[in-house]
Amino acid sequence: MEGRSRLVAALACAALAAGAAEQRWLAATDSGLVTDGHVQALVLPNPNSGPTTVSVAPDGRVWFTEGQGNRIGRMNADGSGLTEFPLPQPNSSPRIIAVGGDGNIWFSEHAGNRMARITPAGVITEFDIPTPASQPRAIALGADGNIWFGEFAAGKVGRITPQGVITEFTPPTSNSGPRALAAGPDGNIWVSLYRASRIARITPKGEITEFALPRPNSGPGDITAGADGAMWFVELSGNMDGVQSDGARVGRITMDGKVTEFEMPGKSPSPINIAVGPDRNVWYTRGSMVGRVTPDGKITEFELGEGTRGSGLSAGSDRQPPARLVNRLYVADGGGNRIAWLEFTVGGKK
């Protein structure tokens, strides 16, 4: 059965490659890109791999975490050339993945309580986090060249150098639940404090400032730098990690802490991740849908398909100011056990 699934995946990739536009890095002058909403995908050969987040490397290859499969995956831009790398230790639960400043790919091990890097050739090195059971989640490359990460259970923010030296910082609000973080255009790291319903800003030296959101149960989740110079984030909805959140909104916070919120079309299912798309609008995942948010807050949602469940998404910026973007928005689809993508072209025509 496994051999048959690999064959089906290979045939699907060949068909996709034949009809797909070529992936390319966008120039600053590229504008007017839109998508027709047509979804292409690579179905992973191992059932229940649990793809969680994706990242586009400088060579255009797509890397992703398999949270349930305990692997890191890599594929070519069109879904061909799939290679999977098992993690050295079982039940590590790889979570968030991003390109580092050292030419390697970095990821968090949520259950393993480790940060890890994988070279382009697939060599994995792991680093233990000093605080036990810290539950590392989101990661981002900072302007200082280090990888920053949130420790959800420990209530801390960590920083790891390319050599693996870890330093931890504690926000003023205790048990704040740092859920996600991103590099801002101001050279600082911005963090969503889920349990505290706050957004925090942390300087490269570790100085932290917190900004309260308008509602006490906003549930801020994933966060990214927008093309407009502000930070954008999703607000979760429902009971997650012991907190009843009433979000279902997309939030925007300026560098001086001014917050604007935009309501989503529905409260269930909850939004999960957020990223800048090839059109330089903000996009998010919500159940079987991906949503587009324009700078003025207009939201449009596109279906990924029946039985799908989008989580992480990326067009290349990896929670940094969007200077590097490709013409595809890749989505980790845990429900469909696949890596899906939407293509963007001028006027939506290939």
Coordinates of C-alpha atoms in Angstrom, one line a residue:
M1 CA 0.0 0.0 0.0
E2 CA 2.8 2.4 0.8
G3 CA 4.5 1.7 -2.5
R4 CA 1.2 2.4 -4.3
S5 CA 0.8 5.7 -2.4
R6 CA 4.3 6.8 -3.4
L7 CA 3.5 5.9 -7.1
V8 CA 0.3 8.0 -6.9
A9 CA 2.2 10.9 -5.4
A10 CA 4.8 10.7 -8.1
L11 CA 2.2 10.6 -10.9
A12 CA 0.4 13.5 -9.3
C13 CA 3.6 15.5 -9.2
A14 CA 4.3 14.8 -12.9
A15 CA 0.9 16.1 -13.8
L16 CA 1.2 19.2 -11.7
A17 CA 4.6 20.0 -13.1
A18 CA 3.3 19.7 -16.7
G19 CA 0.5 22.2 -16.1
A20 CA 2.1 24.6 -13.7
A21 CA 3.7 28.0 -14.2
E22 CA 7.3 28.2 -13.1
Q23 CA 8.0 29.3 -9.6
R24 CA 10.1 32.5 -9.5
W25 CA 11.3 35.0 -7.0
L26 CA 9.4 38.3 -7.3
A27 CA 11.1 41.7 -7.9
A28 CA 10.1 44.8 -6.1
T29 CA 8.5 46.0 -9.3
D30 CA 6.1 43.0 -9.6
S31 CA 2.6 44.1 -8.9
G32 CA -1.0 43.3 -9.8
L33 CA -0.6 39.6 -9.0
V34 CA -3.7 37.7 -8.2
T35 CA -4.8 34.0 -7.9
D36 CA -7.7 32.3 -9.5
G37 CA -8.0 30.1 -6.4
H38 CA -7.1 26.9 -8.1
V39 CA -5.3 24.6 -5.7
Q40 CA -2.4 22.3 -6.6
A41 CA -0.9 19.9 -4.1
L42 CA 1.5 17.1 -3.4
V43 CA -0.1 14.4 -1.3
L44 CA 2.5 13.0 1.1
P45 CA 3.2 9.3 0.8
N46 CA 3.1 8.4 4.5
P47 CA -0.4 8.6 6.0
N48 CA -1.0 11.0 8.9
S49 CA 2.3 12.9 8.5
G50 CA 0.7 16.0 9.9
P51 CA 2.4 18.7 7.8
T52 CA 2.4 21.8 10.0
T53 CA 4.4 24.7 8.6
V54 CA 6.3 25.5 5.4
S55 CA 9.3 27.6 4.4
V56 CA 10.8 28.5 1.0
A57 CA 14.6 28.3 0.9
P58 CA 16.8 30.6 -1.2
D59 CA 17.1 27.9 -3.9
G60 CA 13.3 27.8 -4.2
R61 CA 12.9 24.4 -2.6
V62 CA 10.1 24.0 -0.1
W63 CA 10.8 22.7 3.4
F64 CA 8.1 21.7 5.9
T65 CA 7.6 20.0 9.3
E66 CA 5.7 16.8 9.7
G67 CA 4.5 17.1 13.3
Q68 CA 2.9 13.7 13.5
G69 CA 5.4 11.9 11.3
N70 CA 8.4 13.3 13.3
R71 CA 10.1 14.3 10.0
I72 CA 11.3 17.2 8.1
G73 CA 10.2 17.2 4.4
R74 CA 11.8 18.9 1.4
M75 CA 10.4 19.1 -2.1
N76 CA 11.0 21.0 -5.3
A77 CA 8.9 24.0 -6.1
D78 CA 6.5 22.0 -8.3
G79 CA 6.1 19.1 -5.8
S80 CA 8.7 16.8 -7.3
G81 CA 11.8 15.5 -5.7
L82 CA 10.3 14.8 -2.3
T83 CA 12.8 13.8 0.4
E84 CA 11.9 13.2 4.1
F85 CA 14.4 13.3 6.9
P86 CA 13.4 11.5 10.2
L87 CA 14.4 13.3 13.4
P88 CA 17.1 11.7 15.6
Q89 CA 14.7 11.3 18.6
P90 CA 11.1 10.0 18.6
N91 CA 8.1 12.1 19.5
S92 CA 9.9 15.4 19.0
S93 CA 6.8 17.0 17.3
P94 CA 8.6 19.4 14.9
R95 CA 6.5 22.6 14.8
I96 CA 7.6 25.8 13.1
I97 CA 10.3 26.0 10.4
A98 CA 12.1 29.0 8.9
V99 CA 15.2 29.9 6.9
G100 CA 18.2 31.0 9.1
G101 CA 20.8 33.5 8.4
D102 CA 23.5 30.8 8.3
G103 CA 22.2 29.1 5.1
N104 CA 20.4 26.3 7.1
I105 CA 16.8 25.7 7.9
W106 CA 15.8 26.0 11.6
F107 CA 12.8 24.5 13.4
S108 CA 11.3 24.0 16.8
E109 CA 10.6 20.6 18.5
H110 CA 7.5 21.3 20.5
A111 CA 7.4 18.1 22.5
G112 CA 11.2 17.4 22.4
N113 CA 12.0 20.8 24.1
R114 CA 14.7 21.5 21.5
M115 CA 15.6 23.9 18.8
A116 CA 17.1 22.2 15.7
R117 CA 18.7 23.0 12.4
I118 CA 18.9 21.0 9.2
T119 CA 21.5 21.7 6.4
P120 CA 20.5 21.8 2.8
A121 CA 21.9 18.3 2.5
G122 CA 19.7 17.0 5.4
V123 CA 22.1 16.9 8.3
I124 CA 20.2 17.6 11.6
T125 CA 21.7 19.1 14.8
E126 CA 19.6 19.6 17.9
F127 CA 20.0 22.0 20.9
D128 CA 18.3 21.4 24.2
I129 CA 16.4 24.4 25.7
P130 CA 17.5 25.2 29.3
T131 CA 14.0 25.4 30.7
P132 CA 12.3 22.0 30.9
A133 CA 9.0 21.4 29.1
S134 CA 9.0 24.9 27.6
Q135 CA 7.0 23.9 24.5
P136 CA 8.8 25.9 21.8
R137 CA 6.6 27.0 19.0
A138 CA 7.0 29.8 16.5
I139 CA 10.5 30.9 15.3
A140 CA 11.8 33.8 13.2
L141 CA 15.1 35.1 12.0
G142 CA 15.9 38.3 13.7
A143 CA 17.8 41.3 12.3
D144 CA 20.6 40.3 14.6
G145 CA 21.2 37.1 12.6
N146 CA 19.9 34.9 15.4
I147 CA 16.8 32.7 15.5
W148 CA 14.2 33.8 18.1
F149 CA 11.5 31.5 19.4
G150 CA 8.6 31.5 21.8
E151 CA 8.4 29.1 24.8
F152 CA 4.7 28.8 25.2
A153 CA 4.5 26.8 28.5
A154 CA 7.5 28.5 30.1
G155 CA 6.3 32.0 29.4
K156 CA 9.6 33.0 27.9
V157 CA 11.1 34.1 24.6
G158 CA 14.3 32.4 23.5
R159 CA 17.2 33.5 21.2
I160 CA 19.6 31.0 19.7
T161 CA 22.8 31.9 17.8
P162 CA 23.9 30.0 14.7
Q163 CA 26.4 28.2 17.0
G164 CA 23.5 27.0 19.2
V165 CA 24.0 29.3 22.3
I166 CA 20.5 29.9 23.9
T167 CA 19.5 32.9 25.9
E168 CA 16.0 33.3 27.5
F169 CA 14.0 36.4 28.3
T170 CA 10.8 36.7 30.4
P171 CA 8.0 39.2 29.5
P172 CA 6.7 41.4 32.3
T173 CA 3.4 39.6 32.4
S174 CA 3.8 36.2 34.0
N175 CA 2.5 33.0 32.4
S176 CA 1.7 35.1 29.2
G177 CA 1.9 32.2 26.8
P178 CA 4.2 33.5 24.0
R179 CA 2.6 31.7 21.1
A180 CA 4.1 33.2 18.0
L181 CA 6.7 35.8 17.0
A182 CA 8.0 37.6 13.9
A183 CA 10.7 40.1 13.0
G184 CA 9.5 43.6 12.5
P185 CA 10.7 46.4 10.1
D186 CA 12.0 48.2 13.2
G187 CA 14.7 45.6 13.8
N188 CA 12.8 44.2 16.9
I189 CA 11.0 40.9 17.4
W190 CA 7.2 41.1 17.9
V191 CA 5.5 38.4 20.0
S192 CA 1.9 37.4 20.6
L193 CA 1.2 36.7 24.2
Y194 CA -1.8 34.4 23.9
R195 CA -2.8 34.0 27.6
A196 CA -2.3 37.7 28.3
S197 CA -4.1 39.1 25.2
R198 CA -1.1 41.3 24.5
I199 CA 1.4 41.9 21.7
A200 CA 5.0 42.5 22.9
R201 CA 8.0 44.0 21.3
I202 CA 11.5 42.8 22.3
T203 CA 14.7 44.5 21.2
P204 CA 17.8 42.5 20.2
K205 CA 19.2 43.1 23.8
G206 CA 16.0 41.6 25.3
E207 CA 14.2 44.8 26.4
I208 CA 10.4 44.0 26.3
T209 CA 7.4 46.4 25.9
E210 CA 3.9 45.0 26.0
F211 CA 0.7 46.4 24.3
A212 CA -2.7 45.4 25.5
L213 CA -5.3 44.4 22.9
P214 CA -8.8 46.0 23.0
R215 CA -10.5 42.9 24.5
P216 CA -9.2 40.7 27.4
N217 CA -9.9 37.4 25.6
S218 CA -8.6 38.3 22.2
G219 CA -6.3 35.2 22.0
P220 CA -3.6 36.6 19.7
G221 CA -1.9 33.8 17.7
D222 CA 0.4 33.8 14.7
I223 CA 2.0 37.1 13.7
T224 CA 3.9 38.4 10.7
A225 CA 5.3 41.7 9.3
G226 CA 3.1 43.2 6.7
A227 CA 4.1 45.0 3.5
D228 CA 2.7 48.2 4.9
G229 CA 5.2 48.5 7.7
A230 CA 2.9 47.2 10.5
M231 CA 2.6 43.8 12.2
W232 CA -0.4 41.6 11.4
F233 CA -1.7 38.8 13.5
V234 CA -4.7 36.4 13.9
E235 CA -6.9 36.2 17.0
L236 CA -7.9 32.6 17.8
S237 CA -11.4 31.5 18.5
G238 CA -12.7 28.8 20.8
N239 CA -11.0 26.8 23.6
M240 CA -7.3 26.3 22.9
D241 CA -4.6 25.4 25.5
G242 CA -7.1 26.0 28.3
V243 CA -8.1 29.5 27.2
Q244 CA -11.5 30.4 25.9
S245 CA -10.7 33.0 23.2
D246 CA -13.2 35.2 21.4
G247 CA -11.1 36.3 18.5
A248 CA -11.9 35.3 15.0
R249 CA -10.3 38.6 13.9
V250 CA -7.2 39.8 12.0
G251 CA -5.3 42.4 14.0
R252 CA -2.9 45.1 12.9
I253 CA -0.5 46.8 15.2
T254 CA 1.8 49.8 14.3
M255 CA 5.3 50.2 15.5
D256 CA 4.0 52.6 18.2
G257 CA 1.4 50.1 19.4
K258 CA -1.8 51.3 17.8
V259 CA -4.2 48.3 17.2
T260 CA -6.9 47.9 14.6
E261 CA -9.0 44.7 14.3
F262 CA -11.0 43.2 11.4
E263 CA -13.7 40.6 11.9
M264 CA -13.5 37.3 9.9
P265 CA -16.5 35.8 8.2
G266 CA -17.1 33.3 10.9
K267 CA -15.9 32.3 14.4
S268 CA -15.5 28.6 13.7
P269 CA -13.2 27.1 12.8
S270 CA -10.5 29.2 14.4
P271 CA -7.8 30.9 12.2
I272 CA -4.3 29.4 12.7
N273 CA -1.5 31.0 10.8
I274 CA -0.8 34.2 8.9
A275 CA 1.7 35.2 6.2
V276 CA 2.3 37.8 3.4
G277 CA 1.3 36.4 0.0
P278 CA 2.8 37.0 -3.5
D279 CA 0.3 39.9 -3.9
R280 CA 1.8 41.5 -0.7
N281 CA -1.6 41.2 1.0
V282 CA -1.8 39.3 4.3
W283 CA -3.2 35.7 4.1
Y284 CA -4.3 33.3 6.8
T285 CA -5.5 29.7 7.2
R286 CA -8.9 28.9 8.8
G287 CA -10.1 25.3 8.6
S288 CA -10.5 24.4 4.9
M289 CA -10.0 28.0 3.8
V290 CA -7.3 30.4 3.2
G291 CA -8.2 34.1 3.6
R292 CA -6.8 37.2 2.0
V293 CA -6.8 40.5 3.9
T294 CA -6.2 43.8 2.1
P295 CA -4.6 46.8 3.8
D296 CA -8.0 48.3 4.5
G297 CA -9.3 45.1 6.1
K298 CA -11.4 43.6 3.3
I299 CA -11.4 39.8 3.7
T300 CA -11.9 37.2 1.0
E301 CA -11.7 33.5 1.6
F302 CA -10.8 30.6 -0.8
E303 CA -11.6 26.9 -0.3
L304 CA -8.7 24.4 -0.2
G305 CA -11.1 21.5 -0.6
E306 CA -13.3 19.1 1.3
G307 CA -11.5 17.4 4.2
T308 CA -8.6 19.9 4.2
R309 CA -7.2 21.7 7.2
G310 CA -4.7 24.4 6.5
S311 CA -2.1 25.3 9.1
G312 CA 1.2 27.0 8.2
L313 CA 1.6 29.0 5.0
S314 CA 4.4 30.9 3.3
A315 CA 5.4 32.7 0.1
G316 CA 8.9 33.0 1.3
S317 CA 9.1 35.8 3.8
D318 CA 9.0 33.5 6.9
R319 CA 7.7 36.0 9.4
Q320 CA 10.1 38.7 8.3
P321 CA 9.4 42.0 6.4
P322 CA 8.5 40.7 3.0
A323 CA 11.5 41.4 0.9
R324 CA 11.7 37.9 -0.4
L325 CA 8.6 36.4 -2.0
V326 CA 7.8 33.8 -4.7
N327 CA 4.8 33.7 -7.0
R328 CA 3.2 30.9 -5.0
L329 CA 1.6 30.7 -1.6
Y330 CA 2.4 27.3 -0.1
V331 CA 0.1 25.8 2.6
A332 CA 0.7 22.9 5.0
D333 CA -2.6 20.9 4.9
G334 CA -2.9 18.6 7.8
G335 CA -6.4 17.4 7.0
G336 CA -5.4 16.4 3.4
N337 CA -1.9 15.2 4.4
R338 CA -0.4 17.3 1.7
I339 CA 1.5 20.5 0.7
A340 CA -0.8 22.7 -1.3
W341 CA -0.2 25.9 -3.2
L342 CA -1.9 28.7 -5.1
E343 CA -0.2 30.3 -8.0
F344 CA -0.3 34.1 -8.5
T345 CA 0.0 35.7 -11.9
V346 CA -0.7 39.2 -13.3
G347 CA -4.5 39.4 -13.8
G348 CA -4.8 35.7 -12.7
K349 CA -3.9 34.4 -16.2
K350 CA -1.2 31.9 -16.9

